[in-house]
Coordinates of C-alpha atoms in Angstrom, one line a residue:
M1 CA -0.8 32.1 65.0
A2 CA -0.9 31.4 61.5
P3 CA -4.0 29.2 60.2
A4 CA -3.7 25.2 60.4
P5 CA -2.7 24.1 57.2
G6 CA -6.1 23.2 55.3
S7 CA -8.1 25.1 57.9
G8 CA -9.9 28.1 56.7
P9 CA -12.1 29.1 54.3
R10 CA -10.9 28.1 50.8
R11 CA -9.8 30.0 48.4
K12 CA -11.1 31.3 44.6
G13 CA -9.2 28.1 42.5
A14 CA -8.4 26.3 45.2
A15 CA -8.6 22.4 44.2
G16 CA -11.5 21.0 45.0
P17 CA -13.9 18.4 43.7
G18 CA -15.5 21.0 40.8
S19 CA -11.6 21.6 39.8
L20 CA -11.4 17.7 39.7
R21 CA -14.5 16.0 37.5
Q22 CA -12.8 19.8 35.0
S23 CA -9.5 18.0 35.3
L24 CA -10.4 14.7 33.2
R25 CA -13.5 16.1 31.8
R26 CA -10.0 18.2 29.6
A27 CA -8.0 15.2 30.5
W28 CA -10.7 12.8 28.0
Q29 CA -11.4 15.1 25.5
E30 CA -7.8 15.8 24.6
K31 CA -8.0 12.1 24.5
H32 CA -10.8 12.2 22.7
R33 CA -9.0 14.6 20.2
V34 CA -5.6 12.1 19.4
L35 CA -8.2 9.3 18.4
L36 CA -9.6 11.7 16.1
A37 CA -6.9 15.0 15.1
P38 CA -4.6 13.5 12.4
Q39 CA -1.5 15.6 13.6
Y40 CA -1.6 13.2 17.0
T41 CA -0.6 10.3 13.9
G42 CA 3.0 10.1 15.3
L43 CA 2.3 9.5 19.3
V44 CA -0.4 7.0 18.3
A45 CA 1.8 5.3 15.4
A46 CA 4.2 4.9 18.0
W47 CA 1.8 3.4 20.4
L48 CA 0.3 0.7 17.5
C49 CA 3.7 -0.4 16.1
L50 CA 4.8 -1.3 20.0
A51 CA 1.6 -3.8 20.1
E52 CA 2.1 -4.6 17.4
V53 CA 5.5 -6.1 18.9
G54 CA 3.4 -7.7 21.1
V55 CA 0.6 -9.5 18.2
T56 CA 3.3 -10.4 16.0
H57 CA 5.4 -12.3 19.0
W58 CA 2.0 -13.9 20.2
V59 CA 0.6 -14.8 17.0
I60 CA 4.0 -16.5 16.0
R61 CA 4.0 -18.2 19.4
R62 CA 0.9 -19.2 19.3
V63 CA -0.4 -20.0 15.9
A64 CA 0.5 -22.2 13.6
Y65 CA 2.2 -21.9 10.6
T66 CA 1.1 -23.1 7.4
E67 CA 2.6 -23.8 4.4
I68 CA 1.5 -22.9 0.7
D69 CA 5.1 -21.1 -1.5
W70 CA 7.9 -21.1 1.2
K71 CA 9.1 -24.3 0.3
A72 CA 9.0 -23.7 -3.9
Y73 CA 10.1 -20.5 -3.2
M74 CA 13.6 -22.2 -1.6
D75 CA 13.5 -24.5 -4.5
E76 CA 13.3 -22.1 -7.0
V77 CA 16.0 -20.2 -5.8
E78 CA 18.2 -23.3 -5.1
G79 CA 18.6 -23.8 -8.5
V80 CA 20.0 -20.8 -9.2
V81 CA 22.7 -22.3 -5.6
N82 CA 23.0 -24.8 -8.2
G83 CA 24.2 -23.4 -11.5
T84 CA 20.9 -22.5 -13.2
F85 CA 20.3 -19.4 -14.7
D86 CA 17.9 -20.7 -17.4
Y87 CA 14.4 -19.5 -15.8
T88 CA 12.7 -22.1 -18.1
Q89 CA 14.5 -24.4 -15.9
L90 CA 13.4 -23.1 -12.4
K91 CA 10.6 -24.2 -10.7
G92 CA 9.3 -25.1 -7.3
D93 CA 6.5 -27.6 -5.7
T94 CA 3.7 -25.0 -7.0
G95 CA 5.4 -24.5 -10.4
P96 CA 7.8 -22.7 -12.7
L97 CA 9.4 -19.4 -11.3
V98 CA 7.0 -17.0 -12.7
Y99 CA 8.8 -13.2 -10.0
P100 CA 11.5 -11.5 -11.7
A101 CA 15.3 -11.4 -10.7
G102 CA 14.9 -9.6 -8.0
F103 CA 13.1 -11.6 -6.2
V104 CA 15.4 -14.4 -6.8
Y105 CA 18.2 -12.4 -4.9
I106 CA 16.2 -11.5 -1.5
F107 CA 14.9 -14.6 -1.1
L108 CA 18.4 -16.2 -2.1
G109 CA 19.8 -13.8 0.8
L110 CA 16.3 -15.6 3.6
Y111 CA 17.6 -19.3 1.7
Y112 CA 21.5 -18.9 3.4
I113 CA 19.5 -17.1 6.8
T114 CA 17.1 -19.7 7.5
S115 CA 19.5 -22.1 6.6
R116 CA 18.4 -23.0 3.3
G117 CA 15.1 -22.7 4.1
T118 CA 14.3 -25.1 6.8
N119 CA 14.5 -22.5 9.7
I120 CA 11.0 -21.4 9.9
R121 CA 10.7 -20.0 12.6
L122 CA 13.7 -17.8 12.2
A123 CA 11.4 -17.0 9.0
Q124 CA 8.8 -15.8 10.4
Y125 CA 10.3 -13.0 12.4
L126 CA 12.7 -11.5 10.0
F127 CA 9.1 -11.6 8.3
A128 CA 7.7 -9.9 11.6
A129 CA 10.0 -7.2 11.1
L130 CA 9.8 -6.2 7.9
Y131 CA 5.6 -6.3 9.3
L132 CA 6.7 -3.3 11.2
V133 CA 9.4 -1.2 8.5
T134 CA 6.2 -1.6 6.3
L135 CA 3.5 -0.2 8.7
L136 CA 6.3 2.4 9.9
L137 CA 6.8 3.9 6.4
V138 CA 2.8 3.6 5.5
F139 CA 2.9 5.6 9.2
R140 CA 5.2 7.8 7.7
I141 CA 2.9 9.1 4.4
Y142 CA 0.0 9.3 6.6
S143 CA 1.8 11.9 9.1
R144 CA 3.3 13.6 6.2
T145 CA -0.8 13.9 4.5
R146 CA -2.5 14.5 7.6
K147 CA -5.7 13.3 6.4
V148 CA -6.6 10.5 8.2
P149 CA -8.2 10.2 11.7
P150 CA -5.7 7.9 14.3
Y151 CA -8.3 5.8 15.4
V152 CA -8.5 4.3 12.1
F153 CA -5.1 3.2 12.7
F154 CA -6.3 0.0 14.8
F155 CA -8.3 -1.0 12.1
M156 CA -4.9 -1.3 10.0
C157 CA -2.7 -2.4 12.8
C158 CA -4.1 -5.4 15.7
A159 CA -7.2 -5.8 14.1
S160 CA -6.4 -8.0 10.8
Y161 CA -6.3 -11.2 11.0
R162 CA -5.7 -11.6 7.3
I163 CA -2.8 -9.3 7.2
H164 CA -0.9 -11.2 10.1
S165 CA -1.2 -14.2 8.5
I166 CA -0.3 -13.4 5.2
Y167 CA 2.8 -12.1 6.5
I168 CA 4.5 -14.3 9.5
L169 CA 2.0 -17.3 8.7
R170 CA 2.7 -17.8 5.1
L171 CA 6.0 -15.8 4.4
F172 CA 4.4 -14.8 0.8
N173 CA 6.3 -12.5 -1.4
D174 CA 4.2 -9.9 -2.2
P175 CA 4.7 -7.5 1.9
V176 CA 8.3 -7.8 0.3
A177 CA 7.5 -6.0 -3.4
M178 CA 5.2 -4.1 -1.2
A179 CA 7.6 -2.6 2.0
I180 CA 10.1 -1.6 -1.1
L181 CA 7.5 0.5 -2.6
F182 CA 6.6 2.4 0.1
L183 CA 9.8 3.3 0.6
A184 CA 9.5 4.8 -2.6
V185 CA 6.7 7.0 -1.5
N186 CA 8.7 7.6 1.2
L187 CA 10.9 8.9 -1.1
F188 CA 9.6 10.8 -3.6
L189 CA 8.0 12.7 -1.1
E190 CA 10.8 13.7 0.0
E191 CA 12.0 14.8 -3.6
R192 CA 14.5 12.3 -4.1
W193 CA 12.9 11.2 -7.5
S194 CA 15.3 9.5 -8.8
W195 CA 16.2 7.4 -5.5
G196 CA 12.4 6.6 -5.5
C197 CA 12.3 5.0 -8.7
C198 CA 15.3 2.8 -8.1
F199 CA 13.3 1.2 -5.8
F200 CA 10.3 1.0 -7.2
S201 CA 12.2 -0.8 -10.1
L202 CA 13.1 -2.6 -7.3
A203 CA 9.9 -3.7 -5.3
V204 CA 8.7 -4.4 -9.7
S205 CA 11.5 -7.0 -9.9
V206 CA 10.7 -8.4 -6.3
K207 CA 6.6 -9.0 -8.2
M208 CA 4.9 -7.4 -11.3
N209 CA 1.6 -5.9 -9.3
V210 CA 4.0 -2.7 -8.2
L211 CA 3.5 -2.4 -11.8
L212 CA 0.2 -1.5 -10.9
F213 CA 1.9 2.3 -9.6
A214 CA 3.3 2.9 -12.4
P215 CA 0.2 4.7 -14.8
G216 CA 0.1 7.1 -11.8
L217 CA 4.0 7.3 -11.3
L218 CA 4.7 8.6 -14.8
F219 CA 1.8 10.8 -14.2
L220 CA 3.9 12.6 -11.4
L221 CA 7.6 12.4 -13.7
L222 CA 5.6 14.5 -16.5
W223 CA 3.8 16.6 -13.9
R224 CA 7.2 17.3 -12.3
F225 CA 9.7 17.4 -14.9
G226 CA 8.2 17.6 -18.3
P227 CA 8.8 14.8 -20.8
L228 CA 12.6 15.6 -21.2
G229 CA 13.1 14.6 -17.3
T230 CA 11.0 11.8 -17.3
I231 CA 13.6 10.2 -19.3
P232 CA 16.7 9.9 -17.0
K233 CA 13.7 9.0 -14.3
L234 CA 12.6 5.9 -16.5
S235 CA 16.1 4.7 -18.4
I236 CA 17.3 3.9 -13.8
C237 CA 13.7 2.4 -14.2
A238 CA 14.7 0.0 -17.3
L239 CA 18.4 0.0 -16.4
L240 CA 17.8 -1.8 -12.8
Q241 CA 15.8 -4.0 -14.5
V242 CA 18.4 -5.1 -17.6
V243 CA 21.2 -5.4 -14.0
L244 CA 19.5 -7.6 -12.0
G245 CA 18.1 -9.6 -14.7
L246 CA 21.8 -10.0 -16.6
P247 CA 22.8 -13.8 -15.7
F248 CA 19.8 -14.9 -17.1
L249 CA 19.6 -12.6 -19.9
L250 CA 22.4 -13.5 -21.3
E251 CA 21.0 -17.5 -20.6
N252 CA 18.1 -17.3 -21.7
P253 CA 16.7 -13.6 -22.5
V254 CA 13.5 -14.5 -24.0
G255 CA 12.8 -17.1 -21.3
Y256 CA 13.4 -15.1 -18.1
V257 CA 11.4 -12.2 -20.1
T258 CA 7.7 -14.4 -20.8
R259 CA 8.7 -16.5 -17.1
S260 CA 9.4 -13.1 -15.0
F261 CA 6.7 -10.1 -17.1
D262 CA 4.2 -12.7 -18.0
L263 CA 1.0 -10.8 -18.5
G264 CA -1.5 -13.2 -19.9
R265 CA -0.5 -16.1 -16.6
Q266 CA -4.2 -18.0 -16.5
F267 CA -5.2 -18.1 -12.5
L268 CA -7.2 -20.9 -11.1
F269 CA -10.7 -20.6 -10.1
K270 CA -10.0 -22.0 -7.5
W271 CA -8.2 -19.3 -5.7
T272 CA -10.1 -16.4 -6.6
V273 CA -11.4 -13.4 -3.9
N274 CA -13.6 -11.4 -6.2
W275 CA -14.8 -13.2 -9.2
R276 CA -16.0 -16.3 -7.4
F277 CA -19.6 -15.5 -8.3
L278 CA -19.0 -15.6 -12.4
P279 CA -19.0 -18.8 -13.7
E280 CA -15.4 -20.4 -14.3
E281 CA -15.9 -20.5 -18.2
V282 CA -16.8 -16.5 -18.3
F283 CA -13.8 -16.1 -15.8
Q284 CA -11.3 -17.8 -18.2
H285 CA -12.4 -16.4 -21.3
R286 CA -10.4 -14.0 -23.3
A287 CA -13.0 -11.9 -23.9
F288 CA -13.9 -11.5 -20.0
H289 CA -10.0 -10.4 -20.2
L290 CA -9.8 -7.4 -22.6
A291 CA -13.3 -6.5 -21.2
L292 CA -11.5 -5.9 -17.4
L293 CA -8.2 -4.1 -19.4
A294 CA -10.9 -2.1 -20.9
A295 CA -12.0 -0.7 -18.2
H296 CA -8.7 -0.9 -16.9
L297 CA -7.5 1.3 -18.6
G298 CA -10.8 3.7 -19.4
A299 CA -10.8 4.2 -15.7
L300 CA -6.9 5.5 -15.8
G301 CA -8.1 8.1 -18.5
L302 CA -10.3 9.2 -16.2
F303 CA -8.5 10.2 -13.4
A304 CA -6.0 11.1 -15.2
L305 CA -8.3 13.8 -16.7
H306 CA -10.3 14.9 -14.2
R307 CA -8.9 14.0 -11.3
W308 CA -5.7 13.9 -10.9
H309 CA -4.9 16.5 -13.4
R310 CA -5.2 20.0 -11.1
S311 CA -4.1 22.1 -12.8
E312 CA -5.2 25.2 -15.8
G313 CA -5.3 23.7 -18.9
S314 CA -5.8 20.1 -20.5
L315 CA -3.2 17.4 -19.7
L316 CA -1.6 18.1 -22.9
S317 CA 0.4 21.1 -20.8
L318 CA 2.0 18.1 -19.2
L319 CA 4.0 17.2 -22.4
K320 CA 5.0 20.9 -22.0
D321 CA 8.5 21.9 -19.8
P322 CA 7.1 22.5 -15.6
A323 CA 8.2 26.0 -16.0
E324 CA 6.8 27.0 -18.8
R325 CA 3.3 26.2 -17.6
K326 CA 1.0 28.2 -16.3
S327 CA 0.9 26.9 -13.0
P328 CA 4.4 25.0 -12.1
P329 CA 4.5 22.7 -10.1
Q330 CA 5.0 23.5 -6.2
P331 CA 7.8 21.6 -4.2
L332 CA 7.0 18.9 -1.3
T333 CA 7.3 20.8 1.7
A334 CA 5.3 21.0 4.4
N335 CA 4.2 24.0 3.6
H336 CA 2.7 22.9 0.7
I337 CA 0.7 19.7 2.0
L338 CA -1.8 19.9 -1.1
T339 CA 1.5 19.1 -3.0
L340 CA 2.0 16.2 -1.2
E341 CA -1.3 14.9 -1.1
L342 CA -1.8 14.8 -4.6
V343 CA 1.4 12.5 -5.2
V344 CA 0.1 9.6 -2.5
F345 CA -3.5 10.1 -4.3
V346 CA -2.7 10.0 -7.8
L347 CA -0.5 6.3 -6.8
F348 CA -2.5 5.1 -4.4
T349 CA -5.4 5.5 -6.6
S350 CA -3.7 4.2 -9.8
N351 CA -3.3 1.2 -7.7
F352 CA -6.5 1.3 -6.6
I353 CA -7.6 1.0 -9.7
G354 CA -5.8 -1.9 -11.3
V355 CA -7.3 -3.8 -7.8
C356 CA -10.7 -3.3 -9.3
C357 CA -10.0 -4.2 -12.8
S358 CA -7.5 -7.2 -12.0
R359 CA -8.4 -10.4 -13.9
S360 CA -8.2 -12.3 -10.3
L361 CA -7.2 -11.9 -6.5
H362 CA -5.8 -14.3 -4.3
Y363 CA -5.6 -13.7 -0.4
Q364 CA -2.5 -13.2 -0.7
F365 CA -3.2 -10.4 -3.1
Y366 CA -5.0 -8.4 -0.4
V367 CA -1.5 -7.0 0.7
W368 CA -1.5 -5.3 -2.3
Y369 CA -3.6 -2.9 -1.5
F370 CA -4.1 -3.3 2.6
H371 CA -2.9 0.0 3.6
T372 CA -3.7 1.9 1.1
L373 CA -7.1 1.9 2.0
P374 CA -7.9 4.5 5.0
Y375 CA -6.3 7.1 2.7
L376 CA -8.4 5.9 0.1
L377 CA -11.8 6.1 1.8
W378 CA -11.0 9.2 4.5
C379 CA -9.6 11.5 1.5
T380 CA -12.3 13.3 0.5
P381 CA -14.5 15.7 2.5
A382 CA -16.6 13.9 5.4
G383 CA -19.3 15.0 3.7
K384 CA -19.0 12.5 1.0
L385 CA -19.3 9.6 3.0
S386 CA -19.8 8.9 7.1
H387 CA -16.7 8.1 9.7
L388 CA -19.1 5.2 10.5
L389 CA -19.9 4.2 7.2
R390 CA -16.2 4.0 5.9
V391 CA -15.0 2.1 9.2
L392 CA -18.1 0.0 7.7
I393 CA -16.5 -0.5 4.5
L394 CA -13.5 -1.7 6.3
G395 CA -15.1 -4.1 8.0
L396 CA -16.9 -5.8 4.7
I397 CA -13.6 -5.3 3.0
E398 CA -12.3 -7.5 5.6
L399 CA -14.6 -10.0 5.7
S400 CA -14.5 -10.5 2.8
W401 CA -10.6 -11.2 2.6
N402 CA -11.3 -13.7 5.5
T403 CA -13.8 -15.9 4.4
Y404 CA -12.4 -19.0 2.5
P405 CA -12.8 -20.1 0.7
S406 CA -14.8 -17.4 -0.9
T407 CA -18.5 -17.5 -2.1
L408 CA -20.8 -15.4 -4.2
C409 CA -21.5 -13.3 -1.4
S410 CA -18.1 -12.3 -0.2
S411 CA -17.5 -12.1 -3.8
A412 CA -20.1 -9.6 -4.1
F413 CA -19.6 -7.2 -1.4
L414 CA -16.0 -7.0 -2.5
H415 CA -16.9 -5.5 -5.2
V416 CA -20.1 -3.0 -4.0
C417 CA -17.4 -2.2 -1.3
H418 CA -14.7 -0.7 -4.1
G419 CA -17.5 0.8 -5.9
M420 CA -18.8 2.5 -3.4
I421 CA -14.6 3.5 -3.2
L422 CA -14.6 4.7 -6.5
L423 CA -17.6 6.5 -6.5
Q424 CA -16.4 8.6 -3.5
L425 CA -13.4 9.1 -4.9
W426 CA -14.4 10.6 -7.8
Y427 CA -16.9 12.9 -5.9
G428 CA -15.1 13.2 -3.6
T429 CA -12.6 15.4 -5.3
T430 CA -14.6 17.1 -8.3
A431 CA -13.0 21.0 -7.6
P432 CA -9.3 21.1 -9.6
L433 CA -7.1 21.7 -6.0
E434 CA -5.3 25.1 -6.0
P435 CA -1.7 25.1 -4.4
Q436 CA -1.7 25.8 -0.6
K437 CA -2.0 29.3 0.4
T438 CA 0.0 30.8 3.2
T439 CA -2.7 32.3 5.4
P440 CA -1.5 36.8 6.1
S441 CA -1.2 36.1 9.9
L442 CA -0.8 39.3 12.2
K443 CA 3.2 40.3 13.3
K444 CA 3.8 39.0 16.8
T445 CA 4.8 41.6 19.2
Q446 CA 8.2 41.7 20.5

């Protein structure tokens, strides 16, 4: 008779307690890789976005909405509804309208969708959707560059109280501008530079902080197309600004330009997050503002000369036609990952330098660079800063932005963290990068 199933000596390789332990160990190891290997970014991003659906719904239902600027936004666009196109006459509870025309059109749409701004709950859900769209756009950038271990994205999503507050409890216009900006970055990575410039300009028309990316974008356009090819792209940016602002430019051109693109606007000391340790007289002094501007331009120049420019020849080679250079730019494809990294590195560092040198940072300004911090911290080799130290820097930055009102210590910690990131970006990218070469491989046997 044949032996009964399960009886008799166990065959070699059959399942048993030892093999079960090995299987569990392999599963745990794979789980570890999912958290550490950048190629799993898409998988982790999907789970985090699903988690964020629940988190944002819970926050909207359980945490009280705080009125800050939403009513002022609605008052400002209501002036346009009533037929006022003179920018100097448009104002809300918090003061005059100081944002370009794109802001007016977008929030005019929200004005009608939310029953003239009265349906706050609907507005919160719309901003929650905007938050999720922003995450998808950001994750797409990170999945292309493959620099950041996926476990870091937990700190970029579910763990940030301040970011959830900015999006769904305060309804600021900053998230709208940044969502459009990240769409533009994705278009740049797809080699759709004209469309990218169009959406970049649209983001600028919502809030002027997007101009902090402009030096990096100019560098990339010159690098990719040369001077003659750059002119049409810049023309797209300029033309869109004129078209969007046309109704207001026809009414009062000086009023529109001076109000919506006021580079010299004074900030209130009581709202500053980054300069609390300074006396208010120094904070408001013109010489301090000029010193910050000089530091901003100097840092941009140094990075452009020694960190952004990664090919043979001087920076002046950007003024040549790309075909005439010793190292022509490579196409932005998966086979040229270093070229993709250059685009993201230049744009994100350009913005970060501007944030570091800002005359004042208010609480909603955190969204200007929050989603770029993981890349800025992990784009350099691990030897420069340990993973634990990088996570600690993220935590200290979050703590600084969550301290209300800001204190001497919170502002100082913020500058220390910014300084450490800048130093890492400088010393972690000392060697010019060459375009990635295809590794020769053996032909597969048929």
